[in-house]
Coordinates of C-alpha atoms in Angstrom, one line a residue:
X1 CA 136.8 97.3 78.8
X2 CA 136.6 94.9 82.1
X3 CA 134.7 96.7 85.2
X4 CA 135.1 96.1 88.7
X5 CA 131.4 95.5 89.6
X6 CA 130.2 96.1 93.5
X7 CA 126.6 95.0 94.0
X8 CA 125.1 96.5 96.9
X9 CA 122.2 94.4 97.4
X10 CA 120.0 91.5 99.2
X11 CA 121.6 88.0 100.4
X12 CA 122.0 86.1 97.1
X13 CA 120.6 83.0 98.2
X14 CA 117.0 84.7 98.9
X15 CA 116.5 85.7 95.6
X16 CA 114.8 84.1 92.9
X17 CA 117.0 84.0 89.6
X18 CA 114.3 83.5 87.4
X19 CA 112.7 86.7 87.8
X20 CA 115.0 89.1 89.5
X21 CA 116.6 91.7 87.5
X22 CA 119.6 92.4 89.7
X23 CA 120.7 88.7 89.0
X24 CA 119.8 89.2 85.1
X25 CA 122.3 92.2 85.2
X26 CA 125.1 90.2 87.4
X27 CA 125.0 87.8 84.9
X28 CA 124.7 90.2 81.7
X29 CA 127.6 91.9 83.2
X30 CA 129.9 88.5 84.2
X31 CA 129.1 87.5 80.3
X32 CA 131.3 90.9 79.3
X33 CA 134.5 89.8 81.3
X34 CA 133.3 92.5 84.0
X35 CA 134.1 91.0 88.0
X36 CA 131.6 91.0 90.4
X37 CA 131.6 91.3 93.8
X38 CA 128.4 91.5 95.9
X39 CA 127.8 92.6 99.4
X40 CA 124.9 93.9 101.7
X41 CA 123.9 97.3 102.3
X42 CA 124.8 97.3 106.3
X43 CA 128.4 96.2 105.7
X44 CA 129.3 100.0 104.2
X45 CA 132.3 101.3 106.2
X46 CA 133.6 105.2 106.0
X47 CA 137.0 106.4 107.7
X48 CA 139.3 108.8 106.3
X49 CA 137.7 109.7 103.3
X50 CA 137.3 106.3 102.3
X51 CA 134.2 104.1 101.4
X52 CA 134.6 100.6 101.7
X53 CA 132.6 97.2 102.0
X54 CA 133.9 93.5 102.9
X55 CA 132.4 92.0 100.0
X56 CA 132.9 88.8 98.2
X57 CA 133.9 88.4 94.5
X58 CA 131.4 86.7 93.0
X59 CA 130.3 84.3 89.9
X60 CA 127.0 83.7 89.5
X61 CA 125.2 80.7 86.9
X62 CA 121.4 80.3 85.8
X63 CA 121.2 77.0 87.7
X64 CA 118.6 77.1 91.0
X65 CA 119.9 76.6 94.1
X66 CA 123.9 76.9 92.7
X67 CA 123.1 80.2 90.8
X68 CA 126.3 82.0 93.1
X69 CA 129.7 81.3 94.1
X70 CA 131.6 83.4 96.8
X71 CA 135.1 83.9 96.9
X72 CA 136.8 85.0 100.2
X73 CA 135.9 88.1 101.6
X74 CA 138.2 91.0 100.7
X75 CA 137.6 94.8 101.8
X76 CA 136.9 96.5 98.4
X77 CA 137.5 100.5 98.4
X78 CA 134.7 101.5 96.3
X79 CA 136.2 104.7 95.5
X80 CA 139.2 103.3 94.4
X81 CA 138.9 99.8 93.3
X82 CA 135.2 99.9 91.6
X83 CA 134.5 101.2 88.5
X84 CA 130.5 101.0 89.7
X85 CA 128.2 99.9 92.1
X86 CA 124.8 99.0 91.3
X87 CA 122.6 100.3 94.4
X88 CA 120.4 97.5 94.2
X89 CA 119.1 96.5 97.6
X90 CA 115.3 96.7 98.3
X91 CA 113.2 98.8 99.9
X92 CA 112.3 99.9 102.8
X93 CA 113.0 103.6 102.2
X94 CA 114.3 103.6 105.9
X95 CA 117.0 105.2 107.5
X96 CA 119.4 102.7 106.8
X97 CA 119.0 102.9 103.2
X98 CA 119.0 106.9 103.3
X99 CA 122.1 106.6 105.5
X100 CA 123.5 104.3 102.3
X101 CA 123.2 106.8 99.9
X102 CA 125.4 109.4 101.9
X103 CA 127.8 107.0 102.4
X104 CA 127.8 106.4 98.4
X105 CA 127.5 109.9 97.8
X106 CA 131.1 110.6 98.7
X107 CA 132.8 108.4 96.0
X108 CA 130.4 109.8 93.0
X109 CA 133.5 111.7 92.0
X110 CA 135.5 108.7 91.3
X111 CA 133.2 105.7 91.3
X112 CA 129.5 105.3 89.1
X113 CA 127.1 104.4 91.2
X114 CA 123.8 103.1 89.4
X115 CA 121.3 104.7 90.3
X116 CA 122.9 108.3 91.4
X117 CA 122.8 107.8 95.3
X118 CA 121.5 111.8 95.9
X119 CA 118.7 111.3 93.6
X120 CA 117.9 108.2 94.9
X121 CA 117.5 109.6 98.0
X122 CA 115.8 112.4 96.7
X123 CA 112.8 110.5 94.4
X124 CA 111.1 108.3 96.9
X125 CA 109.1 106.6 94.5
X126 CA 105.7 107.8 95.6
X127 CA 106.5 111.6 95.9
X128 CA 109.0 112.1 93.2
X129 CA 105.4 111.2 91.3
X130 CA 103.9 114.0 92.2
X131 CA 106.5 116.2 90.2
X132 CA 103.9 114.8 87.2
X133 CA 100.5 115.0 89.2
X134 CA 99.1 116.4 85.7
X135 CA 99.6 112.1 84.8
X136 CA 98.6 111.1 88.1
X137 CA 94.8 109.6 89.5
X138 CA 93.1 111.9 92.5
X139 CA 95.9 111.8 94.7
X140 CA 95.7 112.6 98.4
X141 CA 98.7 112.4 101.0
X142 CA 97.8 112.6 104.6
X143 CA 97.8 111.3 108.2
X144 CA 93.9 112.7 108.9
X145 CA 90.8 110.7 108.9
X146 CA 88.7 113.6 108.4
X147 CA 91.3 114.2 105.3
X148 CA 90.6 110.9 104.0
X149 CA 86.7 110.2 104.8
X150 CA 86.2 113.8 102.2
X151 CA 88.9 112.4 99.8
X152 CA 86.2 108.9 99.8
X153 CA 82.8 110.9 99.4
X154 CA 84.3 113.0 96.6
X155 CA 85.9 109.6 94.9
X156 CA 83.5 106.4 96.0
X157 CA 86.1 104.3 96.1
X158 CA 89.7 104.9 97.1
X159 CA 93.1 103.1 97.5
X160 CA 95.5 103.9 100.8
X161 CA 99.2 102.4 100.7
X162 CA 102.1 103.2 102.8
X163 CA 103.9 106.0 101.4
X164 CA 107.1 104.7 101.5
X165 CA 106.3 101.2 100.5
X166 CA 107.1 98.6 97.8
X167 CA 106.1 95.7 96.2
X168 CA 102.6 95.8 96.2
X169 CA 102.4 95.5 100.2
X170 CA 100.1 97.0 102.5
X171 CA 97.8 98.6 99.8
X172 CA 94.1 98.6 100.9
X173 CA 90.9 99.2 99.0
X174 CA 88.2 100.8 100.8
X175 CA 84.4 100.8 99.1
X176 CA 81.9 103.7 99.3
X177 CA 80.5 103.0 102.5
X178 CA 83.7 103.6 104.4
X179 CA 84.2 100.3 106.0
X180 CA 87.2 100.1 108.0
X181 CA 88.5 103.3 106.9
X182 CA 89.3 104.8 110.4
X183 CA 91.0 101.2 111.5
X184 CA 92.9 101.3 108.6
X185 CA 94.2 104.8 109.1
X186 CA 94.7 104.4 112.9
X187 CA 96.7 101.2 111.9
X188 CA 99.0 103.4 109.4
X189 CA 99.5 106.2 111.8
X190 CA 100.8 103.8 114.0
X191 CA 103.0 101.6 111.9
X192 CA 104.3 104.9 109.8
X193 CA 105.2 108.2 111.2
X194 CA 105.5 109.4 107.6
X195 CA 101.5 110.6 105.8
X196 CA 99.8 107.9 103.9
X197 CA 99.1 108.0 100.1
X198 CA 95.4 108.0 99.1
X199 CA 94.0 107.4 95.2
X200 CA 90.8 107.1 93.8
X201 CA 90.6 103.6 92.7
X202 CA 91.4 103.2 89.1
X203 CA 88.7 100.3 87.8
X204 CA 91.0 99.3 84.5
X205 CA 93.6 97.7 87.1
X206 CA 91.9 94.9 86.5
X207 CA 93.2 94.9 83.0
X208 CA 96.5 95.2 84.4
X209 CA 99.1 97.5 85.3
X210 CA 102.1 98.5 83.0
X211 CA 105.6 98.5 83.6
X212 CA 108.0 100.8 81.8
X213 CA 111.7 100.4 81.9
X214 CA 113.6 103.6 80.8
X215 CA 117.1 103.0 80.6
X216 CA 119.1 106.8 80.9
X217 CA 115.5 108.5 79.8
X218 CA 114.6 105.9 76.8
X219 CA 111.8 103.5 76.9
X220 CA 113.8 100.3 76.4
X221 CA 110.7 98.4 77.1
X222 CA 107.3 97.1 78.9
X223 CA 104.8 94.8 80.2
X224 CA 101.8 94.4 81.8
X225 CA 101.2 92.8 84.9
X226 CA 98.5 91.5 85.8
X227 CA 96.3 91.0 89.3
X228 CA 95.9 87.5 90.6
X229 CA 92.3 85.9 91.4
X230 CA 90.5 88.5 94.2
X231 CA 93.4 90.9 94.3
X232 CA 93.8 94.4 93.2
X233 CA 97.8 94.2 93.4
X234 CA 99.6 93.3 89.9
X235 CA 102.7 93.0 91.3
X236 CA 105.0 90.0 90.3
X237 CA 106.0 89.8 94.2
X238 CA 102.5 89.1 95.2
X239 CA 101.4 86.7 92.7
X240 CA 100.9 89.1 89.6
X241 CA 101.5 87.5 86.1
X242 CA 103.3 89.1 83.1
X243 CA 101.7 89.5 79.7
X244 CA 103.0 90.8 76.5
X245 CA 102.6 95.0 75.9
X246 CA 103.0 97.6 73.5
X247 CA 102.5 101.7 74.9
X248 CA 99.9 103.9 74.3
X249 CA 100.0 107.3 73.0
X250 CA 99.6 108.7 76.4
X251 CA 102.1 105.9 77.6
X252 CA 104.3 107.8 75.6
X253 CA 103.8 111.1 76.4
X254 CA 104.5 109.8 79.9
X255 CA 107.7 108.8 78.8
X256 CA 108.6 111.7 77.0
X257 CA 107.9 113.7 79.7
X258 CA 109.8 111.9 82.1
X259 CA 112.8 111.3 80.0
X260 CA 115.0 114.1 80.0
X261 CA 114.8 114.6 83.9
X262 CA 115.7 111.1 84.4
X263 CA 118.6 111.5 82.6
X264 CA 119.4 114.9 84.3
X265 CA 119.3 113.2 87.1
X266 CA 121.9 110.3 86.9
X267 CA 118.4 107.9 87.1
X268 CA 119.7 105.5 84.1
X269 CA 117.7 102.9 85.3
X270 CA 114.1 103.3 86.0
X271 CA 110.7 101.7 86.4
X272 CA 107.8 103.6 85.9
X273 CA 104.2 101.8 86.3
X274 CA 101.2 103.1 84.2
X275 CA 97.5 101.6 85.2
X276 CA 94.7 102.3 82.5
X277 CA 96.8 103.6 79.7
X278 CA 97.2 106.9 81.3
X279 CA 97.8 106.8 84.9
X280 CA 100.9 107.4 85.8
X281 CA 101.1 105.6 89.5
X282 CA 104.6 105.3 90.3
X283 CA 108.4 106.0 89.1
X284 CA 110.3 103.2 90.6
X285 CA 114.5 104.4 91.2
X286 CA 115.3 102.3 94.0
X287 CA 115.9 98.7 92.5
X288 CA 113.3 98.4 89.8
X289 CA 112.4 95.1 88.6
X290 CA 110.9 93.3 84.9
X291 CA 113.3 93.2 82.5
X292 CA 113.2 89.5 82.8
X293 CA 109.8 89.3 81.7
X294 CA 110.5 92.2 79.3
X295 CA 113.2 90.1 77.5
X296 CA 110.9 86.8 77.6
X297 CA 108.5 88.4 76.2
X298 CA 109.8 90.9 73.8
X299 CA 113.4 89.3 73.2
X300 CA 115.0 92.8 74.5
X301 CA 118.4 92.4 75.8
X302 CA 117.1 94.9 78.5
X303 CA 120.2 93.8 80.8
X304 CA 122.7 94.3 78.2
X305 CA 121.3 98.0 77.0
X306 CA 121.4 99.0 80.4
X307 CA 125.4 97.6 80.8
X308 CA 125.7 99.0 77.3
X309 CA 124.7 102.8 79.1
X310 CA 127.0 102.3 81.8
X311 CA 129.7 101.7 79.5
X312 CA 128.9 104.4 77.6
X313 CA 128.6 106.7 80.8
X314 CA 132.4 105.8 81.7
X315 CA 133.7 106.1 78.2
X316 CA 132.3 109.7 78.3
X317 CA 134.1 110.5 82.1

């Protein structure tokens, strides 16, 4: 079967190939005769019932720095001239990438789009979590100080990120005493509009934090990242490093949990992160990342069993 492939995602020549996992699936699906052709999220067009993007066809190569290719631009129907798109661009969980998942929305009925745009838009990372608070640390969402200061004295030591953010950015430890805790939330109420996410500080992050990649509701593997010198944030974007893994019983039970919802849900490809064993942090849908390291690490073809599920998904149509 050869697949017309739209990538909605970042500029190609910002990304790093030797880490990113949307350029380990362009290539994984490239290798099976499927065409590619990439473009960015703000170049979505509707009129008429019709969906459609100027994107280029694309080849793309493991070389740095000549990794891509464009062909001329052409204006590719994505409900009648893809087979799937791969909603892959990152975060922010802004209006503009809200407004991206209507506008992909209306060709679900011809077109697979990876992950399913309405649930997408519909499991923020962060508060699709809370659907499984019973895995979750002391969790807190709020805008109020007063909030916040009774969430510290009951917890000694907390964690407040942006509710809406990604890759380990903006996320703030604050000690018993309190230092800097009104500044901080008087800075977030006025960068977000949205309430803030507060946790009690999990100690073991310093032994990492695990990622788990479920591809259509199976664990198709992990690792664990881990913080860089002074830093509380594992995340590979900000200097994190990747270690081998295996999952815990609780990991597990996690997993199991989360499976057969993810699945319900059109979420075939899903990064859920797990600090201490049993701490169920976050459920990644938007473009979830590590199945580079994953594969380095454990030799799993994660790329290929996730193009192997979307296969299997259009087969079944």
């Amino acid at each position: 079967m050869t697949l017309t492939v739209a990538v909605q995602m970042d500029p190609l020549d910002q990304i790093n190939i030797g880490g990113d996992s949307t350029f380990a699936l362009m290539l994984a699906a490239q290798a099976r005769g499927h065409r590619l052709f990439h473009y960015l999220a703000d170049a979505l067009n509707y009129a008429d019932g019709r969906v459609w993007a100027r994107a280029h066809p694309v080849t793309v190569q493991r070389v740095a720095g000549k990794h891509y290719a464009f062909g001329d631009p052409v204006p590719l129907d994505l409900g009648a001239e893809a087979d799937v798109v791969l909603m892959r661009q990152d975060p922010p969980f802004d209006l503009g990438y809200i407004t991206a998942t209507h506008l992909l929305e209306r060709i679900m009925d011809r077109t697979l789009v990876v992950n399913n745009p309405v649930a997408v838009r519909n499991a923020p990372e962060k508060v699709f979590v809370l659907d499984y608070a019973r895995f979750m640390p002391p969790t807190l969402v709020t805008r109020s100080l007063d909030e916040a200061r009774a969430f510290l004295a009951e917890h000694g030591e907390i964690v407040v990120k942006p509710l809406h953010g990604n890759g380990g950015k903006a996320i703030f430890r604050v000690g018993s005493d309190g230092a800097n805790l009104s500044a901080l939330i008087e800075v977030f109420n006025t960068a977000w509009r949205e309430p803030h996410m507060v946790q009690a500080f999990l100690p073991d992050v310093a032994k990492g934090d695990k990622r788990i990649v479920l591809i259509d509701g199976e664990v198709a593997g992990a690792i664990n990242r881990l913080p860089g010198a002074g830093e509380i944030r594992s995340n590979l974007a900000v200097g994190g490093s990747a270690e081998k893994t295996v999952l815990t019983e609780e990991e597990r039970e996690i997993c199991a949990a989360l499976g057969p919802e993810l699945k319900a849900r059109g979420l075939m490809f899903v990064g859920i992160d797990v600090i201490g064993g049993k701490w169920l942090t976050e459920i990644n849908v938007t473009s979830p990342t590590g199945i580079v390291a994953i594969e380095r690490f454990d030799g799993t073809d994660v790329a290929g069993l996730i193009w192997d599920a979307i296969e299997v998904k259009l087969a079944d149509q």
